[in-house]
XYZ file of C-alpha atoms in Angstrom:
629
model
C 78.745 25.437 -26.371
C 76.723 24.119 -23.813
C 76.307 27.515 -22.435
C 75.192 28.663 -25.711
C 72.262 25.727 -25.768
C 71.031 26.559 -22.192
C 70.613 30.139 -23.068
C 68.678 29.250 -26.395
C 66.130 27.111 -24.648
C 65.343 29.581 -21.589
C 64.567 31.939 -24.395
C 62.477 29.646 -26.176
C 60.586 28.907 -23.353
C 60.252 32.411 -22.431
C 58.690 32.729 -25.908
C 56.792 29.741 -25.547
C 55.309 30.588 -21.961
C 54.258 33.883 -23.729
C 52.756 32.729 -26.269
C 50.507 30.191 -24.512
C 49.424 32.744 -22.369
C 48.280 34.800 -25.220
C 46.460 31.953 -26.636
C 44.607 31.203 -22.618
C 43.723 35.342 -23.070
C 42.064 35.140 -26.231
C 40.154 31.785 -25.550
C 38.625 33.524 -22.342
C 37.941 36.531 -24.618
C 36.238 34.271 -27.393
C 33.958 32.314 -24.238
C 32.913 35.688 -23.074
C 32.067 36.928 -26.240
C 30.001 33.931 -26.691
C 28.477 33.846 -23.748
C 27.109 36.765 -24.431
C 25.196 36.181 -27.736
C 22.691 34.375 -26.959
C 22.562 32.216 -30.248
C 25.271 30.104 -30.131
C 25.586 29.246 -26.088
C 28.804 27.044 -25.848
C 29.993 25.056 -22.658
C 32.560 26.329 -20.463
C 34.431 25.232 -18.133
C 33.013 26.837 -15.205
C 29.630 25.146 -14.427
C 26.651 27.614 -14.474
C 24.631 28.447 -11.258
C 22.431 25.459 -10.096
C 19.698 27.822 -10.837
C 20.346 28.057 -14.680
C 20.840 24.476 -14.525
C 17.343 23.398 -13.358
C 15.670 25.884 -15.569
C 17.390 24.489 -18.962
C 15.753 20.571 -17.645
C 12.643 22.019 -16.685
C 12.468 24.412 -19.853
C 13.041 21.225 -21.988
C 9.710 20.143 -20.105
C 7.829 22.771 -20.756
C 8.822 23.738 -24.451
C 8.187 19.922 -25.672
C 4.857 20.115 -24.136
C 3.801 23.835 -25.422
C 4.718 22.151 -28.657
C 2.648 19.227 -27.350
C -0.677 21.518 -26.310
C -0.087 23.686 -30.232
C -0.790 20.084 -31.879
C -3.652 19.742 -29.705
C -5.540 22.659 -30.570
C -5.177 21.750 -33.918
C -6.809 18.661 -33.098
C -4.385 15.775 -33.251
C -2.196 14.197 -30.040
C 1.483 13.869 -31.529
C 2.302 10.707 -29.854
C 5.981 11.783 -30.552
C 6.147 14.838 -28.786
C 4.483 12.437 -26.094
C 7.253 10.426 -26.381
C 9.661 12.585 -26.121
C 8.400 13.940 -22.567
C 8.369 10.204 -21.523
C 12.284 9.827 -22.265
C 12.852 13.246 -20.970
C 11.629 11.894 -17.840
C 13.417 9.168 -17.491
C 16.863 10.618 -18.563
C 16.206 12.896 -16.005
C 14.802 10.329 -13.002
C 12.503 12.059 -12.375
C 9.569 9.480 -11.295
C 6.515 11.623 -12.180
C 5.468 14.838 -13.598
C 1.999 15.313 -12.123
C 1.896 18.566 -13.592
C 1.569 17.537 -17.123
C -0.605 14.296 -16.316
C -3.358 16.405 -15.011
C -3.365 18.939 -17.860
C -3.470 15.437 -19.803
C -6.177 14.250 -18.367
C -8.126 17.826 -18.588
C -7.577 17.727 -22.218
C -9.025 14.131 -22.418
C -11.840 15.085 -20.616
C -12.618 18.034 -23.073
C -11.824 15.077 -25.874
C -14.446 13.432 -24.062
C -17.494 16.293 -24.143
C -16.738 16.571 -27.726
C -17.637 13.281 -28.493
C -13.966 11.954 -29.227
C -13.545 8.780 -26.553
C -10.102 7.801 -28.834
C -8.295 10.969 -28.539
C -9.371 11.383 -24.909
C -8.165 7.601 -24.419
C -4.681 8.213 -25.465
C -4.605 11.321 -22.966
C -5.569 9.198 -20.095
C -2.659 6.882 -21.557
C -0.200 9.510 -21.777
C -1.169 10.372 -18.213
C -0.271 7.182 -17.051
C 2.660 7.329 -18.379
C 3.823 10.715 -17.275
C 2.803 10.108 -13.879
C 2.264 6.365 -13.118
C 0.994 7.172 -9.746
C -1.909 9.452 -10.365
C -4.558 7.188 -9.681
C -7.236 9.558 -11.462
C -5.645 8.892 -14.661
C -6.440 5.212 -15.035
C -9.515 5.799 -13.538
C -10.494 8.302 -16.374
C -9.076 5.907 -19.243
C -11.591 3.285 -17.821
C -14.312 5.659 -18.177
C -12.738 6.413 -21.951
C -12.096 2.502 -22.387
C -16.015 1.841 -21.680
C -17.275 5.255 -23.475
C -15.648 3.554 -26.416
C -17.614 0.490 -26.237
C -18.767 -2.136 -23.956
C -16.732 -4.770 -25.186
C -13.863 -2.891 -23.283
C -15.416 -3.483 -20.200
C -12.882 -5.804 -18.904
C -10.008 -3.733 -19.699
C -11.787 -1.026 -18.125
C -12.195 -3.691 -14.910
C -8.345 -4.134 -15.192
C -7.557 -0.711 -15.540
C -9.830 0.397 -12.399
C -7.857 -1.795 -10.705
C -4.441 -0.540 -11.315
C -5.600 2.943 -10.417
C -6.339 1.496 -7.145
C -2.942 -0.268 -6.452
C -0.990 2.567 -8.988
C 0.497 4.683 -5.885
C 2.758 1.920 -5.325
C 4.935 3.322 -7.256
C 6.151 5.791 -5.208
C 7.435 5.661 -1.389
C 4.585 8.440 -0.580
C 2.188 6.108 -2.205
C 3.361 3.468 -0.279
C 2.730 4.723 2.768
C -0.813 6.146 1.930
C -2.102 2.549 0.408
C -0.339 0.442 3.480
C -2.106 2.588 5.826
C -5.456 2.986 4.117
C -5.815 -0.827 3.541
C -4.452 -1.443 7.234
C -8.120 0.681 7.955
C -10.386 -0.971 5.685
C -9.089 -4.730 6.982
C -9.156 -4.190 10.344
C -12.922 -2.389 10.020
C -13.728 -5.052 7.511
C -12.830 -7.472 10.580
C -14.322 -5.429 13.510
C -17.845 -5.008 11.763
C -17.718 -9.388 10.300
C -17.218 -9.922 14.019
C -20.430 -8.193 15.307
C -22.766 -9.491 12.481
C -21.020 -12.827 13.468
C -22.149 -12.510 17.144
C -25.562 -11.522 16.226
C -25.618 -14.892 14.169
C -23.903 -16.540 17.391
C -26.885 -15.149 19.386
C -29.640 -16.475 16.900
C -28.149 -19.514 16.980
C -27.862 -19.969 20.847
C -29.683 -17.835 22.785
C -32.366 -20.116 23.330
C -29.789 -22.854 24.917
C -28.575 -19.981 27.250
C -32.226 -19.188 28.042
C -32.866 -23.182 28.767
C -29.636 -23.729 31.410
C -30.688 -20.827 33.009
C -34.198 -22.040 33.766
C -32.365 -25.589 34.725
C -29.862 -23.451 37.391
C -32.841 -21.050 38.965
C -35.795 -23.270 38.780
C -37.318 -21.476 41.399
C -37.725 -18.615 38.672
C -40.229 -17.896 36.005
C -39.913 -17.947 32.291
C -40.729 -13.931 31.948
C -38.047 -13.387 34.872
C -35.558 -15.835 33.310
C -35.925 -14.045 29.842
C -35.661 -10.435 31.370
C -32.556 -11.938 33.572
C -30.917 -13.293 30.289
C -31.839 -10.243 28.074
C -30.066 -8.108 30.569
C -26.999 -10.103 30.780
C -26.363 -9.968 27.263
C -26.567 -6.369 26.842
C -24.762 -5.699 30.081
C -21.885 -4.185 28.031
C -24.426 -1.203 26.803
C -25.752 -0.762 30.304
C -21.982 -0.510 31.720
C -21.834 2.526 29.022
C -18.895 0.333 27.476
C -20.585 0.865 24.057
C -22.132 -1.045 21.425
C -18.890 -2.582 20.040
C -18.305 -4.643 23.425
C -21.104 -6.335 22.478
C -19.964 -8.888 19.943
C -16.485 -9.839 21.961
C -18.855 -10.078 25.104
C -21.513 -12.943 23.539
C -18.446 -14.513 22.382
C -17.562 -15.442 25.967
C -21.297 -15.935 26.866
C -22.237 -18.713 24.298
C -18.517 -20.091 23.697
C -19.431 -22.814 25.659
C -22.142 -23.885 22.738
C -20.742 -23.111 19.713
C -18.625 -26.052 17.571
C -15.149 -25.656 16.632
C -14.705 -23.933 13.372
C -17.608 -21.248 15.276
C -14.205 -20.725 17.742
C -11.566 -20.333 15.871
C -13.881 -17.780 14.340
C -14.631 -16.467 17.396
C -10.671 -16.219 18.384
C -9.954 -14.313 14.834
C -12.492 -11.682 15.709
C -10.838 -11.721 19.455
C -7.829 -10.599 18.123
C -9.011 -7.868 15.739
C -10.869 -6.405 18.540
C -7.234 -6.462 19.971
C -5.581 -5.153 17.703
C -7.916 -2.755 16.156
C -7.103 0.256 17.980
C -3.532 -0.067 18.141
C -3.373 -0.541 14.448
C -5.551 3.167 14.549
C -2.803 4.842 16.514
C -0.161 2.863 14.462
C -1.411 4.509 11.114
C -1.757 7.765 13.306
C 1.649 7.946 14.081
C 2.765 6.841 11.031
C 1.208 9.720 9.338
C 2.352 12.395 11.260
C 5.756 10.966 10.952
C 5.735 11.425 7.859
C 5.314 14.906 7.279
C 8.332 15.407 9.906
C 10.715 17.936 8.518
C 13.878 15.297 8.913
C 11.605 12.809 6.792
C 9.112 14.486 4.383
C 11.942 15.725 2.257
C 13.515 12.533 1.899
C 9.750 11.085 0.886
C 9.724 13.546 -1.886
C 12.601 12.508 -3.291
C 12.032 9.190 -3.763
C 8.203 10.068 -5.052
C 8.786 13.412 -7.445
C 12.444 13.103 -7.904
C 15.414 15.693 -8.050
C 13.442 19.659 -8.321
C 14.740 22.842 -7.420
C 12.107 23.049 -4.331
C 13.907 19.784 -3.514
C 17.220 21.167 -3.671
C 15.984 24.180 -1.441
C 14.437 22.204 0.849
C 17.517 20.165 1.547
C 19.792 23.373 1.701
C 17.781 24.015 4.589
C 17.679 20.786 6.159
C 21.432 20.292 5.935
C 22.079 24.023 7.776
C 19.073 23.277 10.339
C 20.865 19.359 11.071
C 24.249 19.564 9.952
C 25.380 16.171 12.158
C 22.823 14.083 9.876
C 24.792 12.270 6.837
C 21.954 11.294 5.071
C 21.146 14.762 4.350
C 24.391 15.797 2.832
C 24.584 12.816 1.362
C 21.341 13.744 -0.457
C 21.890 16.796 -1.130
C 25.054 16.092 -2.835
C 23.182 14.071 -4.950
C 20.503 16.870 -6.090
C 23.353 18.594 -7.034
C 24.370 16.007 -8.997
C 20.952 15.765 -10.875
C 21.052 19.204 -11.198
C 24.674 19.368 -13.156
C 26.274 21.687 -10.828
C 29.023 19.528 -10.154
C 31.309 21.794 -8.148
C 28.622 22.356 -5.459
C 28.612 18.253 -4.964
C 32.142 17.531 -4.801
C 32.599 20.926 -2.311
C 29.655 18.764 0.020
C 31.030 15.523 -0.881
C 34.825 16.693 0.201
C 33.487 18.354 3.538
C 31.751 14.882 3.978
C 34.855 12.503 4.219
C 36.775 15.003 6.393
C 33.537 14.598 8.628
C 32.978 10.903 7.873
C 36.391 9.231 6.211
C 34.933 5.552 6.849
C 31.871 6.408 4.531
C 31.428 4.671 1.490
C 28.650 6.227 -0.062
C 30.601 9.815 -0.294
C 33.358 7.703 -1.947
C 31.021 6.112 -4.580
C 29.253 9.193 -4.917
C 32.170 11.655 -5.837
C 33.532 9.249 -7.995
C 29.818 9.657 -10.123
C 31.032 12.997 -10.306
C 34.127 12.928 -11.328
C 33.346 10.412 -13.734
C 30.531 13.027 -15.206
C 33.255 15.282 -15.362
C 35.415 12.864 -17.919
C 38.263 12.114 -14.746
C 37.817 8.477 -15.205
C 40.840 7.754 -13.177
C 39.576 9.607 -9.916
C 36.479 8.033 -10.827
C 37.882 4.959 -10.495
C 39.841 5.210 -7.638
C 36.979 6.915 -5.383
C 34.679 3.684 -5.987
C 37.272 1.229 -5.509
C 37.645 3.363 -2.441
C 33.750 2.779 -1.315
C 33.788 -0.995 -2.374
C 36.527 -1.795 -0.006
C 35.194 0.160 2.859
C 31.138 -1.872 1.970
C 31.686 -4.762 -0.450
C 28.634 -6.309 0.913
C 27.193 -3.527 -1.488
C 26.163 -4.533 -5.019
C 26.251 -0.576 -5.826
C 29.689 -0.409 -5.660
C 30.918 -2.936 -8.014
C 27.928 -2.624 -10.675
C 29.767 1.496 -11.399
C 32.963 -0.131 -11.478
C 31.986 -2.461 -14.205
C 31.018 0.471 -15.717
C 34.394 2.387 -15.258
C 36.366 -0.691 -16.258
C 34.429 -0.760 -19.139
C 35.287 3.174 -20.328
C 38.692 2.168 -19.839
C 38.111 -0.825 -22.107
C 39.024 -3.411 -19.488
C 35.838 -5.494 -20.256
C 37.200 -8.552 -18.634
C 37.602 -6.801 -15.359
C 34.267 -5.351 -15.896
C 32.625 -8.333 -16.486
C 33.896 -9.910 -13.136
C 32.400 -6.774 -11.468
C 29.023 -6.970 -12.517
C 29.281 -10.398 -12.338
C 29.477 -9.711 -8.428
C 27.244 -7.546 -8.316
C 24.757 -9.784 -9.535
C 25.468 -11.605 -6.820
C 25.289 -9.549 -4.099
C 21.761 -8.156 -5.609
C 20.385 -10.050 -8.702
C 16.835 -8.012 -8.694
C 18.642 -4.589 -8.387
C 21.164 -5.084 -10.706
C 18.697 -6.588 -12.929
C 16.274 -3.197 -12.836
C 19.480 -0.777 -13.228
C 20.124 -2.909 -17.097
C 16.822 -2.612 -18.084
C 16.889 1.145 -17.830
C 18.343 2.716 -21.448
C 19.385 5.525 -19.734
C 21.347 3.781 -16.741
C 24.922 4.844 -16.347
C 26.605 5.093 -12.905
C 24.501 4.873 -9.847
C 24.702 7.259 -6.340
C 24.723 5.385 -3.162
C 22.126 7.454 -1.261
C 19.311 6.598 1.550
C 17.079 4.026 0.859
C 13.907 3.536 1.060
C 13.801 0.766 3.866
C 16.305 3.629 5.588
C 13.636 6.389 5.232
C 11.019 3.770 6.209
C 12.812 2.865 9.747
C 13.473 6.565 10.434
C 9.327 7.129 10.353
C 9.472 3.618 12.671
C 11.743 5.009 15.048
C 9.557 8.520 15.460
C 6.562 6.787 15.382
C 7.741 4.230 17.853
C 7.766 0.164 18.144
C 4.064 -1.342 17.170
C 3.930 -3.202 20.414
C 4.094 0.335 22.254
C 0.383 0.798 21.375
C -0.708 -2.514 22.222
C -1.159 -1.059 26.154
C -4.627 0.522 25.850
C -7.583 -0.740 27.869
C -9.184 -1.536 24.399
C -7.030 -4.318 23.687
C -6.553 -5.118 27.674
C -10.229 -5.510 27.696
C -10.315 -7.825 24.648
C -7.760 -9.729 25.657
C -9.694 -10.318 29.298
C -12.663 -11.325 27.481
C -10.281 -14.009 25.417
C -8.602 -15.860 28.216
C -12.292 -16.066 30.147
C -13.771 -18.157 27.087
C -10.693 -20.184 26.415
C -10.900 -20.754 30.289
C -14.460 -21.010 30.168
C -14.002 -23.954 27.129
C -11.494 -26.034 29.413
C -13.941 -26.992 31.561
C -14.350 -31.308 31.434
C -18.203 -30.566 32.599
C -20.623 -30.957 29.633
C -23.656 -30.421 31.193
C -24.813 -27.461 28.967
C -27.669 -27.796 26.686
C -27.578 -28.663 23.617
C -30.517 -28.171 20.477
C -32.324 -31.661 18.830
C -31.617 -31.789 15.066
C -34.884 -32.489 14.709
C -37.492 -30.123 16.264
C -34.828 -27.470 17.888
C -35.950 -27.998 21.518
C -33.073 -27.557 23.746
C -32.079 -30.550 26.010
C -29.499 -31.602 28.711
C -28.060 -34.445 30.703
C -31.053 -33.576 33.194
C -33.704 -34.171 29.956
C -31.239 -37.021 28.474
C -29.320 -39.525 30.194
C -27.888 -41.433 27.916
C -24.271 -42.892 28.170
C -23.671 -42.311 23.856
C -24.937 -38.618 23.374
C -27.171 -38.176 20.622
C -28.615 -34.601 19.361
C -32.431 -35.862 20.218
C -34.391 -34.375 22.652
C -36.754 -37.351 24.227
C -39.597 -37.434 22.333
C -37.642 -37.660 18.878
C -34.518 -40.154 20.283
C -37.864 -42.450 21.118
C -39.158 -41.520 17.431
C -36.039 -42.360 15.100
C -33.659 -43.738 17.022
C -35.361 -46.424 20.022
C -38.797 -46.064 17.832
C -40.551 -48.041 20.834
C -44.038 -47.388 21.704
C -44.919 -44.144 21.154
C -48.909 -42.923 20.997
C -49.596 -41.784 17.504
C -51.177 -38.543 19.208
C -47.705 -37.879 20.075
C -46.244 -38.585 17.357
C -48.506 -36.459 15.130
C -48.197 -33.315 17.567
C -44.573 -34.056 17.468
C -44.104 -34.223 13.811
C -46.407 -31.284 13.240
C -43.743 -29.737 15.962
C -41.007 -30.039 13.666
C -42.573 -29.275 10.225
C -43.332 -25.493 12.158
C -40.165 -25.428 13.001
C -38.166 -26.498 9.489
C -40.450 -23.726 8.280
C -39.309 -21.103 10.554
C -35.619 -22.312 9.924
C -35.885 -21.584 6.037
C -37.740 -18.544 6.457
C -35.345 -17.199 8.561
C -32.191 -18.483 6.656
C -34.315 -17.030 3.338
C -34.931 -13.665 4.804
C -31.631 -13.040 7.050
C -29.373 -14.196 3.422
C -31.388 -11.551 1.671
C -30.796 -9.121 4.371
C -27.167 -9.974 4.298
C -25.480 -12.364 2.051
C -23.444 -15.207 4.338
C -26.068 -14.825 7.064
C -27.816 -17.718 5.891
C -25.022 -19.458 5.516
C -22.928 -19.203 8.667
C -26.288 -19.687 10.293
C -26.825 -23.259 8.659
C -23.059 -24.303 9.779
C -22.150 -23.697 6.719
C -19.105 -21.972 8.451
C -16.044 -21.242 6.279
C -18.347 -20.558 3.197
C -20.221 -18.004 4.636
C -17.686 -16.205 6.648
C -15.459 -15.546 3.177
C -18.767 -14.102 1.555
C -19.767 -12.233 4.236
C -16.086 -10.891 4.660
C -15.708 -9.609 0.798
C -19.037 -8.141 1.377
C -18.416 -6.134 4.161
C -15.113 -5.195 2.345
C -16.648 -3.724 -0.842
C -18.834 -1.814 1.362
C -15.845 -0.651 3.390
C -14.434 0.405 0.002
C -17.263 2.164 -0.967
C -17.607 4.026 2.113
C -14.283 5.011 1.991
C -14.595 6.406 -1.274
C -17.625 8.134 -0.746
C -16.513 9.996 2.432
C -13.673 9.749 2.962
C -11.383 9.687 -0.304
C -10.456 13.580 -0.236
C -7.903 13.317 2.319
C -5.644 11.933 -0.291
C -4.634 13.839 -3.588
C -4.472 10.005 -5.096
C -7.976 8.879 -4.700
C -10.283 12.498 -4.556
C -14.374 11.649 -4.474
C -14.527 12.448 -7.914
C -11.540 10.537 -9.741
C -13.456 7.365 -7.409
C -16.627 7.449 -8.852
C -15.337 4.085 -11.743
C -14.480 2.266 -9.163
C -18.399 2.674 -7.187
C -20.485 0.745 -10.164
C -17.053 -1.936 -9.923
C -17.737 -2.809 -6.189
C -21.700 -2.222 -6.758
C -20.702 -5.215 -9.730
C -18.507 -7.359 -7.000
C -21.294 -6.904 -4.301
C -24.402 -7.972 -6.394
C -21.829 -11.195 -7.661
C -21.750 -11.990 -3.786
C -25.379 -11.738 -3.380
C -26.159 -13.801 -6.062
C -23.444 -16.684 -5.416
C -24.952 -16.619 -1.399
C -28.495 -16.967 -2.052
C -28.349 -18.997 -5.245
C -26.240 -21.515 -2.865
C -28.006 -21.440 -0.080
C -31.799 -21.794 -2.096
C -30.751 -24.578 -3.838
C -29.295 -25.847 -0.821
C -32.981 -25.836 1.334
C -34.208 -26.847 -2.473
C-alpha cells in the first residue's frame, strides 16, 4: 500500500513539474509577444537597458512640455502642465532643468514685446521654479514685476535680490557666489583703505611737514616740503606701485592719528595681507573644481542624476577604480536611473572590496527595497546602521522599512533617533512628498574638502612678499606707536596751526597753539591787534575746513565725514559705497565668466545699486550739511 502511494505522488509530481513548466513557456511567449506591440508595453522582469530607462524620464520631460509650448501658441500658459513638470522634477531629484527655464524665460520675453507683462510674469515664475538657480530668471520677473506697474517696485527690489543670492542652491553655485563675494570684499577693502590714507594724509600731512622743520632746522621750508613730498611717495619711486602707498602713510602718520583712526588703520593692514592670498585662494579653488575626480561629483549635486552623468561616472570609475566614492555614486545613478541590476552588480563588487562600508549596505538595501525584497532590505540597513550609527541616514530608511512591514512602533523609535542624530536633515527629508528611502552617498562637505585638499591649506598662500611686505609695514607702526615719547606735533582746535612741546610747555596738554591757549583758556593780556589778526586767522581757516569737507563729501560720500572724526560713520558709508560700485563693476565687465550672472541678465540689478548709491550720497551729505549747519 505504501508502495502504491509513493508511486502515485512521483507521478503527480511528474505531471505537476510539467505542467508548470508549460505554464513558465507560455508566460515568456505572452511577454514577448507584448513586448513587441508597442501599445500595450507591460513590465517584465528583466529590467530594460539603462539607456531605455533614461529616455522614458526624460521623454516624460519633454512630452509634458511640447504639450506645454502647443498651449502657448495658442496663447494661454496652462499652469497645470507647469505643474506637472515641477512634480516631475522633484519625483525625479533632479534639482534643475535649465533647459526648460530658459525656453521659459524666451517665451516671457516674447510675452513681453507683445505687450503682455502678466503672461510673461508667470514665465519668469515658472522659470524659477524649474530651475531655482538661474539667476536670469528672477532677474527678468523683476523687469516683468515693474513693467506691470510701479507699485511692484519693491517686489521687484526683493526679487533682484534673490537672483543675486539664487545660485545657492546648488553646490556649483556655491562655489561661484563664495568666491565672487570673497573678490568684491576684499577689493571693497583694498580700495576703502587707499581713499582712507588719502584722508589720513589731508588730515596730517601738515603735522609731518611741522616736526620735520623742528628736527632739520637748519633747512628751508621749500627743501623741507620737497624732502617730505618725496618720502611719502617713496613707495612709487621704489617702482613698488601705487597700492603701497596707502599701507606706507599708515606707518608714516600712525604716530598722529587717534584711536578709532588705528584700529582702522590695522583693518586695512590686514586686507592688504590677506588680499592676495585670498586671489590665489579663489584661483585654486576654481581650477579645482573643474578636476576630473571632482567636477563630476559637482554636477551631481547641482543638475542631478542624467545620462551624461551616468557616462561620465562610467568613466571615472574605470579611469580610478580604488576611489569608493565613485562607485558609490555611480551605483546610485543607476539607481535613479531604474536599472537596478547594474547597482546591486557595483554595489556587490563594493563590499567584497570594502566589507566595513556602510553606505554600500544602506544603499543596496534602497534597492532591494525598490525591488519589493523588504526583508533583504531590511537586513542590508540594519547592516549599515551597526557598522555607522552615528548616521541619522541609516535609521530614518529603517523607520521606513519597519513601517512597510507594519511595525510602526519600531519605526517610530527609529526616526525618533534619527531625529536625534540630525533634526534639520531629517526634518527636510519629511517635508519632501516624494521622500521614500534615502542613498548614503558623498556629501557635499566631502566634495568640498576634496577641492581643499587639491587646492591646498589657505595658510599655504599666506607666504608671498605681498603679505610679507604688509605685515613689515604693520609691526613698524605698532612699534612705532609704543614709543612713551610724545613729542610729535599736534593741530590747535582752533586755527589748525600745528604745535609741540617746543611751541607749548605746559604740564596739562591742551589742543591750543600759543596765541589761542592765551585767548580762551589764560585770556591774559593779549593786544587787540593780535587778537583781531588771530581771529580773522581762524574764521579763514573754518572756511577752508567746510569747503573742503563740502567739496571732498560731494566728491565721495564719507570723505567728509571720516575727515571731521566722524570715524565709524563715515567709514560704513564709504564702505557700502565702494561696494555697490564694486558690484557694478563686476557686472559690467566682468559678469560673463559665469553662465549665472551674464552682462545682460545683470542689467535690473545696475538702476538697484545706482538706487543704493544715490541713498548713500544723500544720507552723507544731508548729515554732514546739517552737521556744519
Amino acid at each position: 500500500m505504501r508502495l502504491f502511494w509513493a508511486l502515485l505522488s512521483v507521478i503527480y509530481l511528474l505531471f505537476a513539474s510539467l505542467a508548470f513548466s508549460q505554464d513558465e513557456e507560455i508566460l515568456i511567449l505572452k511577454d514577448e509577444t507584448e513586448e513587441a506591440s508597442p501599445q500595450e508595453p507591460t513590465e517584465t522582469v528583466q529590467s530594460p537597458p539603462e539607456r531605455d530607462v533614461s529616455s522614458r524620464i526624460y521623454l516624460d520631460f519633454y512630452e509634458t512640455w511640447r504639450q506645454f509650448e502647443l498651449q502657448l501658441k495658442l496663447g494661454s500658459v496652462d499652469q497645470r502642465l507647469l505643474a506637472d513638470l515641477i512634480r516631475l522634477r522633484n519625483r525625479n531629484g533632479i534639482p534643475k532643468i535649465t533647459e526648460f527655464a530658459l525656453s521659459a524665460i524666451r517665451f516671457g520675453e516674447t510675452k513681453m514685446t507683445e505687450g503682455k507683462p502678466e503672461q510673461a510674469l508667470q514665465l519668469f515664475q515658472a522659470a524659477t521654479s524649474l530651475d531655482p538657480s538661474l539667476s536670469i530668471a528672477y532677474y527678468s520677473q523683476s523687469k516683468a514685476l515693474l513693467w506691470t506697474s510701479w507699485v511692484n517696485a519693491p517686489s521687484a527690489l526683493r526679487t533682484a535680490f534673490e537672483g543675486m543670492f539664487a545660485p545657492v542652491s546648488t553646490l556649483n553655485g556655491k562655489i561661484y557666489l563664495s568666491s565672487k563675494y570673497a573678490l568684491i570684499i576684499i577689493a571693497t577693502l583694498v580700495i576703502l583703505g587707499c581713499a582712507f590714507a588719502l584722508i589720513i594724509l589731508a588730515k596730517y600731512h601738515g603735522l609731518l611737514r611741522h616736526d620735520t622743520m623742528e628736527k632739520y632746522t637748519s633747512l628751508t621750508t621749500t627743501i623741507v616740503n620737497l624732502v617730505v613730498w618725496i618720502v611719502l611717495f617713496l613707495p612709487i619711486l621704489l617702482l613698488a606701485g601705487i597700492l603701497w602707498l596707502a599701507p606706507f602713510w599708515f606707518v608714516i602718520f600712525w604716530k598722529y592719528t587717534r584711536p578709532s583712526e588705528k584700529i582702522l588703520s590695522v583693518v586695512f593692514f590686514l586686507a592688504f595681507m590677506m588680499a592676495y592670498p585670498v586671489y590665489q585662494y579663489v584661483v585654486k579653488i576654481s581650477a579645482a573644481s573643474a578636476e576630473s575626480s571632482v567636477a563630476p561629483f559637482i554636477r551631481v549635486f547641482s543638475d542631478g542624476p542624467s545620462p551624461r552623468l551616468l557616462a561620465d561616472f562610467r568613466d571615472y570609475s574605470v579611469e580610478n577604480p580604488k576611489d569608493s566614492d565613485g562607485s558609490i555614486m555611480l551605483a546610485h545613478l543607476y539607481r535613479a536611473e531604474r536599472n537596478y541590476p547594474e547597482a546591486i552588480k557595483i554595489l556587490q563588487k563594493h563590499i567584497l572590496d570594502h566589507p566595513k562600508e556602510a553606505r554600500v549596505y544602506n544603499n543596496l538595501g534602497h534597492v532591494y527595497f525598490l525591488q519589493g525584497e523588504t526583508d533583504i532590505a531590511l537586513r542590508m540597513v540594519q547592516k549599515a546602521e551597526d557598522l555607522d550609527p552615528a548616521s541619522a541616514i541609516y535609521p530614518y530608511n529603517l523607520s521606513i522599512l519597519l513601517r512597510a512591514k507594519f511595525n510602526f512602533s519600531d519605526a517610530e523609535e527609529s526616526l525618533g533617533k534619527a531625529r536625534r542624530l540630525d533634526a534639520k536633515l531629517i526634518r527636510k527629508l519629511e517635508e519632501n512628498p516624494y521622500s521614500s528611502m534615502v542613498d548614503s552617498v558623498p556629501t557635499e562637505e566631502m566634495i568640498l574638502t576634496r577641492m581643499k585638499q587639491k587646492a591646498g591649506s589657505f595658510a599655504d598662500y599666506l607666504a608671498n612678499p605681498f603679505t610679507g611686505f604688509s605685515l613689515l609695514l604693520l609691526v613698524l607702526a605698532l612699534v612705532s606707536g609704543l614709543s612713551k615719547k610724545k613729542d610729535h606735533a599736534k593741530e590747535c582746535i582752533k586755527c589748525g596751526r600745528p604745535f609741540c612741546k617746543r611751541c607749548q610747555p605746559a604740564v596739562k596738554e591742551l589742543r591750543f597753539c600759543t596765541q589761542c591757549l592765551h585767548i580762551f583758556v589764560k585770556k591774559d593780556g593779549v593786544s587787540p591787534a593780535s587778537r583781531k589778526d588771530k581771529m580773522r586767522e581762524i574764521e579763514d581757516h573754518s572756511r577752508r575746513q567746510e569747503i573742503f569737507i563740502r567739496v571732498s563729501s560731494l566728491v565721495l560720500p564719507g570723505f567728509g565725514n571720516l575727515y571731521k572724526n566722524r570715524i565709524w560713520f563715515g567709514a560704513t558709508l564709504l564702505f557700502f559705497w565702494f561696494f555697490f560700485l564694486v558690484l557694478i563693476i563686476y557686472n559690467w565687465r566682468f559678469a560673463n565668466v559665469s553662465f549665472y550672472e551674464s552682462p545682460g541678465s545683470t542689467s535690473i540689478l545696475i538702476p538697484v545699486f545706482l538706487l543704493f548709491l544715490a541713498l548713500l550720497y544723500l544720507v552723507a551729505n544731508i548729515s554732514l550739511f546739517r552737521k556744519a549747519k
